[in-house]
Each structure stands twice: as C-alpha cells, then as structure tokens.
Tab-separated table of C-alpha atoms and ligand atoms in Angstrom:
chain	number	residue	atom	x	y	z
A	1	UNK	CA	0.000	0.000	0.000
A	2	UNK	CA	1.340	3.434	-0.531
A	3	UNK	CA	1.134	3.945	2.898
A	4	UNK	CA	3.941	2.123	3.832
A	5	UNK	CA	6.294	3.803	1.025
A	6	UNK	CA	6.051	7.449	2.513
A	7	UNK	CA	5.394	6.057	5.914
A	8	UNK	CA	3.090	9.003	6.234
A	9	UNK	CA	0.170	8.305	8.465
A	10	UNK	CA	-1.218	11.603	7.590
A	11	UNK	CA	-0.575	14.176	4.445
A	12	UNK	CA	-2.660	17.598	3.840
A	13	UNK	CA	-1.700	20.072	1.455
A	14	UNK	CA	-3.728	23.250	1.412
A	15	UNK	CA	-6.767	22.385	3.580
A	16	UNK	CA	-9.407	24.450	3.691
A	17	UNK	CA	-13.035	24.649	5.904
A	18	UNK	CA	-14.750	27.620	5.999
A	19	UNK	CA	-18.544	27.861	7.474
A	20	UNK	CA	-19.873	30.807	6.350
A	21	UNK	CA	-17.185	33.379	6.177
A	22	UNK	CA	-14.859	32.096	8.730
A	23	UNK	CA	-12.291	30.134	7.108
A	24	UNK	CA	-11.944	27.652	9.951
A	25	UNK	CA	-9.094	25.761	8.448
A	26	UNK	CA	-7.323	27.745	6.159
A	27	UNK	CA	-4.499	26.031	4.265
A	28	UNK	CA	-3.277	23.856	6.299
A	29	UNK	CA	-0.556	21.360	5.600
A	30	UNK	CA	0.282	18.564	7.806
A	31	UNK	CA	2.840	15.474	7.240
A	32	UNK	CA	2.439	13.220	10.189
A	33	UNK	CA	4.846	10.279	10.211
A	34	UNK	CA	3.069	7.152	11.234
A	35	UNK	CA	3.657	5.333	14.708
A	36	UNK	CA	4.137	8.447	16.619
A	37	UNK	CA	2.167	10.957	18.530
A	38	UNK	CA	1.560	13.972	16.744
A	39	UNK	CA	0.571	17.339	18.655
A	40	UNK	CA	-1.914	20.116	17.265
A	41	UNK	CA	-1.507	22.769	19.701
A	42	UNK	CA	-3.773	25.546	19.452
A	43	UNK	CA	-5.824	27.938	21.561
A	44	UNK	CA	-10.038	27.920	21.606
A	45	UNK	CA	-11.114	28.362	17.861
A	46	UNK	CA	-7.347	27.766	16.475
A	47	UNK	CA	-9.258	25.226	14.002
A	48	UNK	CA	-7.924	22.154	15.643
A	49	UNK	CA	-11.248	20.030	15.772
A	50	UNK	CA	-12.508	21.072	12.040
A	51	UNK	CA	-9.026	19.756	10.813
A	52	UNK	CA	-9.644	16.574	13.070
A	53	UNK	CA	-13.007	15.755	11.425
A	54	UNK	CA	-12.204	16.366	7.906
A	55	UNK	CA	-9.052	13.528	8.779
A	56	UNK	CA	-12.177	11.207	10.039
A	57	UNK	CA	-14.194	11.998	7.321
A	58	UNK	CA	-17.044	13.386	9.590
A	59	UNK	CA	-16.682	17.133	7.576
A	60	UNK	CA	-16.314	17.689	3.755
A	61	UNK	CA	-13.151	19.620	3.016
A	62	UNK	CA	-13.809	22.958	0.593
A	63	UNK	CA	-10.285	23.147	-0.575
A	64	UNK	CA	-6.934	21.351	-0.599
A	65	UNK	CA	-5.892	17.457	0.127
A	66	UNK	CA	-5.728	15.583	3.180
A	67	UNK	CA	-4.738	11.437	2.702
A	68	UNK	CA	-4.660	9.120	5.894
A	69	UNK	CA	-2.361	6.169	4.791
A	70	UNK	CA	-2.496	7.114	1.671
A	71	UNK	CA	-5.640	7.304	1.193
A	72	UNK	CA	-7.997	10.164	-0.024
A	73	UNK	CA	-10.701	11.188	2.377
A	74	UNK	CA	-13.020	12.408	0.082
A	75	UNK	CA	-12.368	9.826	-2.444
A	76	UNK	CA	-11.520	7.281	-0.493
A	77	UNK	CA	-13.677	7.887	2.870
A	78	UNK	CA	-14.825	4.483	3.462
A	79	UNK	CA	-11.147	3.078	3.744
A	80	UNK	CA	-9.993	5.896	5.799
A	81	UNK	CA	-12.840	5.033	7.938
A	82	UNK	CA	-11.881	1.296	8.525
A	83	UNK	CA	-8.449	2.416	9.750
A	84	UNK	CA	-9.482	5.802	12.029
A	85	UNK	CA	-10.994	6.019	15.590
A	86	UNK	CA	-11.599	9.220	17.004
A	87	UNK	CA	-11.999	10.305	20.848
A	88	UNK	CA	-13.453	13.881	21.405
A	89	UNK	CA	-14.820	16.520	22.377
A	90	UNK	CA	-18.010	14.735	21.496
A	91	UNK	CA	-19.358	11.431	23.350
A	92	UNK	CA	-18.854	7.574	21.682
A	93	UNK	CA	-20.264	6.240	24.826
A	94	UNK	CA	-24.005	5.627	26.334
A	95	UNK	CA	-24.210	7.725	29.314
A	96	UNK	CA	-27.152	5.135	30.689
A	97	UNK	CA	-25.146	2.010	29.625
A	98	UNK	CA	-22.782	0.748	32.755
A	99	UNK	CA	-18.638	0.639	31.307
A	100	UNK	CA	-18.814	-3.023	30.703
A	101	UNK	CA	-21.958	-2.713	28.454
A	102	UNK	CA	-20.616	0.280	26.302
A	103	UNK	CA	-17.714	-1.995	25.636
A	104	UNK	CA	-19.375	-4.984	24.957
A	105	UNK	CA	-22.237	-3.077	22.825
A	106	UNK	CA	-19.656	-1.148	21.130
A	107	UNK	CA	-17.289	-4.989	20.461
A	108	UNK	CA	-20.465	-6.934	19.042
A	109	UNK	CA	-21.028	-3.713	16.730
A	110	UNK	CA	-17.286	-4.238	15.288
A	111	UNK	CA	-17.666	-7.878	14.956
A	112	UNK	CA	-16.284	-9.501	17.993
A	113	UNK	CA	-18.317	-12.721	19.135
A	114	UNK	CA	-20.124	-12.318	23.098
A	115	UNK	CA	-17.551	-13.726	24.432
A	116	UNK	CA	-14.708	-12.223	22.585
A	117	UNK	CA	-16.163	-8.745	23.233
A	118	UNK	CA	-16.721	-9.609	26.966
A	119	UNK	CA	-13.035	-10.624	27.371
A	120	UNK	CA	-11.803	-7.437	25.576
A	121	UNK	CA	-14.146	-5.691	27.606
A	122	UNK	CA	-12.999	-6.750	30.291
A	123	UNK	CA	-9.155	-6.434	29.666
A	124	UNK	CA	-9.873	-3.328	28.539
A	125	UNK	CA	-11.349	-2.070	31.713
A	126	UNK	CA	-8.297	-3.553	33.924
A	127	UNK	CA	-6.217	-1.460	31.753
A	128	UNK	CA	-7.478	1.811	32.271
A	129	UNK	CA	-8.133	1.309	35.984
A	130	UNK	CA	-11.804	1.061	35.533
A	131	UNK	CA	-12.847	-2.771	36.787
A	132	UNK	CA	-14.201	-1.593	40.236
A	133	UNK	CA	-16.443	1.061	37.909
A	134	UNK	CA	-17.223	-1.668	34.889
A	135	UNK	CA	-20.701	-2.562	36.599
A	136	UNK	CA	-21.487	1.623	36.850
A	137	UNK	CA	-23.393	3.530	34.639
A	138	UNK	CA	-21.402	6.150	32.765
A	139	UNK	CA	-23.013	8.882	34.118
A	140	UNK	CA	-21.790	8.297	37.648
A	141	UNK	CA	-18.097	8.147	36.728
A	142	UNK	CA	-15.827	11.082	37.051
A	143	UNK	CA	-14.420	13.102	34.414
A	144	UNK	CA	-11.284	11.293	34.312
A	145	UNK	CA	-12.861	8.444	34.492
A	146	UNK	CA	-15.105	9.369	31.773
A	147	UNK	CA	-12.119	10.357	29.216
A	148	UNK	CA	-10.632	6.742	30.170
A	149	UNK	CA	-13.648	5.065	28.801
A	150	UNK	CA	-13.981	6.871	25.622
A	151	UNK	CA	-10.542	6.326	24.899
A	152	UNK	CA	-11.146	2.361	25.823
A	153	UNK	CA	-13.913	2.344	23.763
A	154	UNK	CA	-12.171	4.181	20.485
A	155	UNK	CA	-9.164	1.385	20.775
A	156	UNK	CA	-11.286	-1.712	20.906
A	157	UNK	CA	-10.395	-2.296	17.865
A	158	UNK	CA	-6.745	-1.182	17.469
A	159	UNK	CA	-6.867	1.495	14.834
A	160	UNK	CA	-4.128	2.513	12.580
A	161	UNK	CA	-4.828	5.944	13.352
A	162	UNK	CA	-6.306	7.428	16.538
A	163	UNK	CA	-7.390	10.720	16.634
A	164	UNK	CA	-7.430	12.319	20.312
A	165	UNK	CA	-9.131	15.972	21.062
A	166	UNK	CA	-8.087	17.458	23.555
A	167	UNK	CA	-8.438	13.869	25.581
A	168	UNK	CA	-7.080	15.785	28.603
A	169	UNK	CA	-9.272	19.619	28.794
A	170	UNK	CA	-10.470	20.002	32.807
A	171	UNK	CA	-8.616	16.767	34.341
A	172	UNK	CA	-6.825	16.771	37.501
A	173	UNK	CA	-2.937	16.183	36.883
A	174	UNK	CA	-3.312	12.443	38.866
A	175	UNK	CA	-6.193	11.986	35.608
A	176	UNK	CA	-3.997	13.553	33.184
A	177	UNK	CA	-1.175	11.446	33.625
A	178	UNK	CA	-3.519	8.284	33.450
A	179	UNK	CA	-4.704	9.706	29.914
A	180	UNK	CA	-0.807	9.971	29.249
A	181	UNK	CA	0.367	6.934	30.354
A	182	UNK	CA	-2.705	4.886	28.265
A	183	UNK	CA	-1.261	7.223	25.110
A	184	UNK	CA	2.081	5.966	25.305
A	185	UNK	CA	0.961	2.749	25.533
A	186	UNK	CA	-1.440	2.893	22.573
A	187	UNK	CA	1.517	3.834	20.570
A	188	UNK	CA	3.707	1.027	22.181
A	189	UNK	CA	1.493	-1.238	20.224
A	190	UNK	CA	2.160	0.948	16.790
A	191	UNK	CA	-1.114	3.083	16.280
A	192	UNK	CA	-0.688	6.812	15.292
A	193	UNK	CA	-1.984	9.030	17.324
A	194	UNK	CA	-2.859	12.784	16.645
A	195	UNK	CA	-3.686	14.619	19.762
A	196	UNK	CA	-4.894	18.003	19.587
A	197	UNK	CA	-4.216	20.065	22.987
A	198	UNK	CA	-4.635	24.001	24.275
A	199	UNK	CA	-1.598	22.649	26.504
A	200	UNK	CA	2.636	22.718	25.548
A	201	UNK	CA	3.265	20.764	28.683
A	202	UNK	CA	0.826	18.367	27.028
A	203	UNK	CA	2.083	17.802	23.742
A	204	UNK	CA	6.308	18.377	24.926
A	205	UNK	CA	5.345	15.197	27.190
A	206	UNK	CA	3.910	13.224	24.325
A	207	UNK	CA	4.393	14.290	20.796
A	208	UNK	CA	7.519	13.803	18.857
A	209	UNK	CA	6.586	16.745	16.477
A	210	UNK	CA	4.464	19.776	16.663
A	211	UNK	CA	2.338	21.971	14.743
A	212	UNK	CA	0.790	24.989	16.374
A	213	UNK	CA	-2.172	26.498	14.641
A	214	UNK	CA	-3.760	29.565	15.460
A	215	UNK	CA	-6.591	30.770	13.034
A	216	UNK	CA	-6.958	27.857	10.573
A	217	UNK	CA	-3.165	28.586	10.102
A	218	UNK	CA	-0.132	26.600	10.960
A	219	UNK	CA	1.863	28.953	12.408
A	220	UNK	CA	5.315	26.946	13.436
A	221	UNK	CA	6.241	22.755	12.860
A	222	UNK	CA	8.636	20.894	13.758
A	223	UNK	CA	10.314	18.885	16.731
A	224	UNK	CA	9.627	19.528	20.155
A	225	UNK	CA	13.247	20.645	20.872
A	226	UNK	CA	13.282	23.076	17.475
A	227	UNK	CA	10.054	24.712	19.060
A	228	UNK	CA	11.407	25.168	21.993
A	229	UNK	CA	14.650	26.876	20.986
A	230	UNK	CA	12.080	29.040	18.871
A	231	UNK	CA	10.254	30.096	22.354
A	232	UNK	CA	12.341	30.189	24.777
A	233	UNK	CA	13.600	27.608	28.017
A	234	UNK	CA	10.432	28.813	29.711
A	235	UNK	CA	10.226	31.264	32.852
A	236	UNK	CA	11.698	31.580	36.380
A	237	UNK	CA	9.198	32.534	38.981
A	238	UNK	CA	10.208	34.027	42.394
A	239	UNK	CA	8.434	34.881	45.894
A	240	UNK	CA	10.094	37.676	47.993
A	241	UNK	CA	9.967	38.252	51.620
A	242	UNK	CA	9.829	41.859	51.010
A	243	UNK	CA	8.013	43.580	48.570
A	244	UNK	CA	10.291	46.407	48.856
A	245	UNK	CA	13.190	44.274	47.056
A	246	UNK	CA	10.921	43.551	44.201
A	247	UNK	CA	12.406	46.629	42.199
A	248	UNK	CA	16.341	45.153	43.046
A	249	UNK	CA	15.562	41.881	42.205
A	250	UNK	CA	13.998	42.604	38.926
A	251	UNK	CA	17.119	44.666	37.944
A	252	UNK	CA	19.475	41.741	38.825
A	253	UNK	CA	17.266	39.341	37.079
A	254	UNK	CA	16.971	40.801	33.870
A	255	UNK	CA	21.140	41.447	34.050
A	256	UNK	CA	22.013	37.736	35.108
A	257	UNK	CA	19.202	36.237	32.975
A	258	UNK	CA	19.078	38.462	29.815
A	259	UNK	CA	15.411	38.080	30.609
A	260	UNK	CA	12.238	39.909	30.305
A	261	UNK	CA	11.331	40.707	33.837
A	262	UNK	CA	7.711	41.384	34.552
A	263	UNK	CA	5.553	42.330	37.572
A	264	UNK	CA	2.729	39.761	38.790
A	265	UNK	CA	-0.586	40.893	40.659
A	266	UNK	CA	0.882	39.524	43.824
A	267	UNK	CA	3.119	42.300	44.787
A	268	UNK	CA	6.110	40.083	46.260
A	269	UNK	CA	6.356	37.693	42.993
A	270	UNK	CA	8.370	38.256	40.070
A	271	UNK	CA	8.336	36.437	36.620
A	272	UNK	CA	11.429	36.076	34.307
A	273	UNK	CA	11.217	34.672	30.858
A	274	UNK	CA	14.499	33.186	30.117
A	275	UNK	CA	15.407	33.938	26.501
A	276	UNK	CA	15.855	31.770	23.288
A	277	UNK	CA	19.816	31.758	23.690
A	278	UNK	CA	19.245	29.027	26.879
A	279	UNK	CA	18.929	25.985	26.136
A	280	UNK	CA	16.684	23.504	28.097
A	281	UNK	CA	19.470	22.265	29.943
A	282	UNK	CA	21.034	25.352	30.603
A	283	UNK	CA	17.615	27.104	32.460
A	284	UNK	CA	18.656	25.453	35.533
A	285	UNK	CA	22.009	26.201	35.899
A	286	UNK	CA	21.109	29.498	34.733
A	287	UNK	CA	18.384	30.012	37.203
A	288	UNK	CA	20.772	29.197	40.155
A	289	UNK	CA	23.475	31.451	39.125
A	290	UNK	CA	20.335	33.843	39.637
A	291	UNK	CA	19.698	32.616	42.783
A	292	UNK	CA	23.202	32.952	44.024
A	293	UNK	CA	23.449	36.559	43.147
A	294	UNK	CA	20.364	37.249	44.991
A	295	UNK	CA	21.323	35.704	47.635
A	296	UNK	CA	24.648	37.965	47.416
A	297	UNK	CA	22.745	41.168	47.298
A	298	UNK	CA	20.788	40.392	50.636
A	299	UNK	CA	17.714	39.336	48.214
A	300	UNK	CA	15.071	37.278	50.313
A	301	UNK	CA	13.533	34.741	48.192
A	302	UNK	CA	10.767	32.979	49.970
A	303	UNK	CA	9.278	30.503	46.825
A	304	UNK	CA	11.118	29.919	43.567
A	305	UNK	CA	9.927	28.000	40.578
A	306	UNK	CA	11.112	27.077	37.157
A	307	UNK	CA	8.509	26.777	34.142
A	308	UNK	CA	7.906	25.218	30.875
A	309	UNK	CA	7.098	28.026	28.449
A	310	UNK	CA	2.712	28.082	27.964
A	311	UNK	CA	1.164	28.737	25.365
A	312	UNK	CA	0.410	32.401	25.672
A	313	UNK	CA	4.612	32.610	25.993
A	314	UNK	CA	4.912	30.390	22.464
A	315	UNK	CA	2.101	32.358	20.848
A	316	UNK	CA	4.146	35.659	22.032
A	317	UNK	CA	7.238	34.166	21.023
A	318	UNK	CA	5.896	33.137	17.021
A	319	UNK	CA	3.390	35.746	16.120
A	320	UNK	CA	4.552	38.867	18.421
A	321	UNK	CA	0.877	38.489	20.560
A	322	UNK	CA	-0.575	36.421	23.069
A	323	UNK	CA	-2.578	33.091	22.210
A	324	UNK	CA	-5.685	35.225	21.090
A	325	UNK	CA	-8.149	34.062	23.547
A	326	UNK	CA	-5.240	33.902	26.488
A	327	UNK	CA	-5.323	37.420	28.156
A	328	UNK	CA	-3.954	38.322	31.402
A	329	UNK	CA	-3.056	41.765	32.749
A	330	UNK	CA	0.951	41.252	33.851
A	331	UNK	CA	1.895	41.094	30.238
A	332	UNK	CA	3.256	45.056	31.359
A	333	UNK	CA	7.182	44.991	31.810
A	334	UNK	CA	8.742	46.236	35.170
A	335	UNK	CA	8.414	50.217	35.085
A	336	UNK	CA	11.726	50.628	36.310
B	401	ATP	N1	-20.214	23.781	12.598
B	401	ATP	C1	-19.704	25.007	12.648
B	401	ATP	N2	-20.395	26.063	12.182
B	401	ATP	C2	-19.895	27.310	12.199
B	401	ATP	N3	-18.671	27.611	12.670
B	401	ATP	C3	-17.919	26.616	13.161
B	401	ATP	C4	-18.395	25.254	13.174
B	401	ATP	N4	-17.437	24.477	13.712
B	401	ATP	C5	-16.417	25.299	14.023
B	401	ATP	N5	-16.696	26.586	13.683
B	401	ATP	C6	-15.790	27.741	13.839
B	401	ATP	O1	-14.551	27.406	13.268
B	401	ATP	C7	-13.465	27.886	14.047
B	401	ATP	C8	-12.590	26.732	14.457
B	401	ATP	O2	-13.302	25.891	15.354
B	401	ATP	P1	-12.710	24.530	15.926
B	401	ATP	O3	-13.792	23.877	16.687
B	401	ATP	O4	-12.086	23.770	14.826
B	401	ATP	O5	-11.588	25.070	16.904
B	401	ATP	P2	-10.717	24.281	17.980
B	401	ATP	O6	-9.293	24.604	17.691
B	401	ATP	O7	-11.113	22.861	18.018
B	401	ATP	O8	-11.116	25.012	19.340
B	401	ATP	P3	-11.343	24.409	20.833
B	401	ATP	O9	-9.991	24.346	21.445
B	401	ATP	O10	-12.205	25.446	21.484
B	401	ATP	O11	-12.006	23.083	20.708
B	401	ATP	C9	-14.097	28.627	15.201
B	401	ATP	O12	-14.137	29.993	14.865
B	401	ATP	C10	-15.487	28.049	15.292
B	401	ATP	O13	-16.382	28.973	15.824
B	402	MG	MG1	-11.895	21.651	19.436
C-alpha cells in the first residue's frame, strides 16, 4: 500500500473549511509520520477540531488534500474510515449504559463474538483502571474516568490511526497522567496518534513533532526541541519576603538572565522569561546562578519555581501576541 512507502500516516496540502465566512481551516498542511504521537496545539477556535473531522471523514473539506495512509478522504472515505478512531470533544459512549456494556455493545457492533467482546471488555477495563467502575453507569463516573472510557472504547479495535481531542481539557494532573500513560501505551502497540491540545506541557510530554495552529493557520512545525529553541527555556518565577526588594531583584534578574522581567498581581512575585539563547538544559544552571546573586545582594527569596514556556509565551514568542483568547493583565514589563 502506498502507505507504507512514505510512511506518512497523515498528508494535507492546502486544507481548507470555511462555514460561512470564517475560514476555519485555512491552508493547512500537515505530514504526520506514522507510529508516533503527533501534537496540534492551538488555543479555543485555532481550528484544531474542524481539521480533526475532515481527517475522520465526519466534515467535507472545501479546498486542498488531506490522505490518511495514503488514502484520499473524500475519495476514499470508506477506507480511511476502517483504519481511524476518534476520541473527542463529542461522546462515543451511552451515558445510561454501565462501562462493561458500552464496551461490549460497542465490540459486538465491530464484529467480535459475546464472548470475545466480553473478554476485551474486560481487559480493557483492567487497563485503564476502571474494573471496580465496569458494573457503573457512565453517568456516575468522574471526568477522568469518563475520558478513560472513551478512549477504551475508540481502541477496541486497534486502529491505525487514533485521533485524540483534547483527551485531557479540565482533568486533575493524577487523571492527566492516566490519559498519558494509556497514550504511550497505545503507541507502544504501533497506532498513530494525533492529539490536539490548548496545553505545551501536554504535547512536549507526548508528541515527537508539533504543529501549532492559530486561526486555521499553521503557524510553526517541527520537533519539540526546534520549538522550543524558537520560544524560549520557559520562565523563572520568584516569591520575595519583602516587597520592597521587588524593584532590586527585577534589575538583577533581567542582568544575570538576559530576561524579560515582569511584575505579577501579587506584589512580592516576580516572573522572568528566560530567553531563546538558553537551552533547556542550561535554564537550571542558569536560574541558580540567579539565585546565588540574589542571595549575594541580601535578596530574600521565599518561593522559587522554574517553568515550561505556555502557550500564551509560544504564541508571544511566534506571532509577536498572546494566544488570542489567552489574556492576562501582567503582560506590562517592570516600570523601572
Ligand atoms: N459547525 C460550525 N459552524 C460554524 N462555525 C464553526 C463550526 N465548527 C467550528 N466553527 C468555527 O470554526 C473555528 C474553528 O473551530 P474549531 O472547533 O475547529 O476550533 P478548535 O481549535 O477545536 O477550538 P477548541 O480548542 O475550542 O475546541 C471557530 O471559529 C469556530 O467557531
Ligand atoms: Mg476543538
């Protein structure tokens, strides 16, 4: 199959969705090598669903090319279907139906025999942590333990291709890294999965490449470490004792750091953004070299933190502006 011979799981070139006169997608092009995780990262309205459903077939490109294996999804759609699953931001499972009968339902309708699709029902549910829940109904489980069961139920069949929206929007971080670990080990077993997330932290943890989209536009592709180096090492927070060294410590920051120093709401904290030049192994060493020469100047640091860049910092980094939908008021630099 032609699939094989680009090993692309996923190829669009120019795609285009407009609903009325918002161009949704608009000309996007994608090349998603197969038997890896591939992250969309976008803010609200960045197009990121709309490009997902025209991949499942479940929306009607108006311009471009988009294959899956290969294959045509306009052309083709039926055989795209047979190797796609898709977990969203829209429900697979029967809220009324208890975890073990959504799976079993949902096995008979893709051909397994009773038994078969109790046993992968079953195994299933041990794998995603669900067995003491199998005999609830869906509508009693948790939102964790909701996303766990739509992504059970959109591998029961292991697809060639899973698509994941935003599989992680409103978990707690103990659910997140559930969704995480059951991610990797979908794609232990050789599916491709493209996961669509609001969150960098998200798709540096899982994704071997990234495309950020923002408007129906990709904006910036490549590796997780090229993205990076195109952002920034991410941002050094600090809590003072004293408010009144705020002023001092934002002057040596921005020296030792080469940083932009700003002001938060809390009048004793202080962010730094380190700059492109450090690399992700250097933001430590380069934090404590701040540290020290706080310390030196009689600077009381009460909290201190080191962060991954967010997404407002990436979108500030690539387009000059905040992700679009992402304000906050302490984007103002230190009035020294
Ligand atoms: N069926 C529709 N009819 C009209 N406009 C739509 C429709 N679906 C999406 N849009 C618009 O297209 C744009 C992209 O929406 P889309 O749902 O693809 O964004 P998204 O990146 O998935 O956002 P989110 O992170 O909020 O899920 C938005 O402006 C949205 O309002
Ligand atoms: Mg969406």
């Amino acid at each position: 199959m032609s699939t094989q011979t680009s090993g692309l799981a996923i190829e669009t070139s120019g795609l285009v969705k407009t609903f009325g006169g918002t161009r949704a997608v608009d000309g996007v092009d994608l090349a998603v090598p197969s038997g890896t995780v591939y992250g969309l990262l976008g803010p609200n309205g960045a197009g990121k669903t709309t490009t997902v459903k025209m991949l499942a077939t479940l929306l009607r490109p108006d311009g471009g090319e988009a294959r899956v294996f290969g294959l045509d999804v306009l052309h083709e759609a039926d055989e795209v279907r047979g190797r796609v699953s898709l977990t969203g931001q829209y429900a697979s499972v029967d809220e009324d139906l208890t975890g073990t009968e959504n799976l079993v339902l949902l096995g008979r309708l893709l051909g397994h025999g009773k038994r078969g699709a109790r046993e992968r029902a079953a195994r299933l549910l041990a794998a995603f942590g669900l067995t003491d829940a199998a005999a609830k109904q869906v509508k009693q489980y948790s939102g964790g333990m909701r996303r766990r069961i739509d992504i059970a139920a959109s591998i029961l069949n292991t697809p060639d291709l899973l698509f994941l929206d935003e599989p992680t929007a409103g978990l707690d971080p103990r659910s997140r890294n559930q969704v995480w670990d059951i991610v990797r080990a979908v794609v232990a077993q050789g599916t491709t999965v493209l996961l669509t997330t609001q969150y960098l932290d998200e798709a540096d943890q899982l994704a071997a490449r990234i495309a950020v989209i923002d408007k129906g536009r990709v904006i910036a592709e490549g590796t997780k470490g090229e993205l990076k180096a195109s952002v920034g090492a991410g941002s050094v927070h600090l809590r003072l004792r004293d408010a009144g060294q705020r002023l001092l410590a934002a002057d040596l920051l921005g020296r030792v750091l080469d940083a932009r120093v700003q002001p938060e709401p809390d009048p004793l904290a202080l962010t730094a953004r380190l700059g492109t030049a450090a690399g992700e192994a250097t933001a430590a060493g380069q934090a404590a070299r701040a540290l020290d020469e706080l310390a030196r100047a009689g600077v009381v640091v009460d909290n201190f933190s080191l962060g991954q860049p967010s997404l407002d910092e990436v979108f500030l980094a690539l387009t000059g502006h905040g992700a679009h939908d992402l304000r906050d008021g302490s984007e103002d630099e230190v009035a020294a």
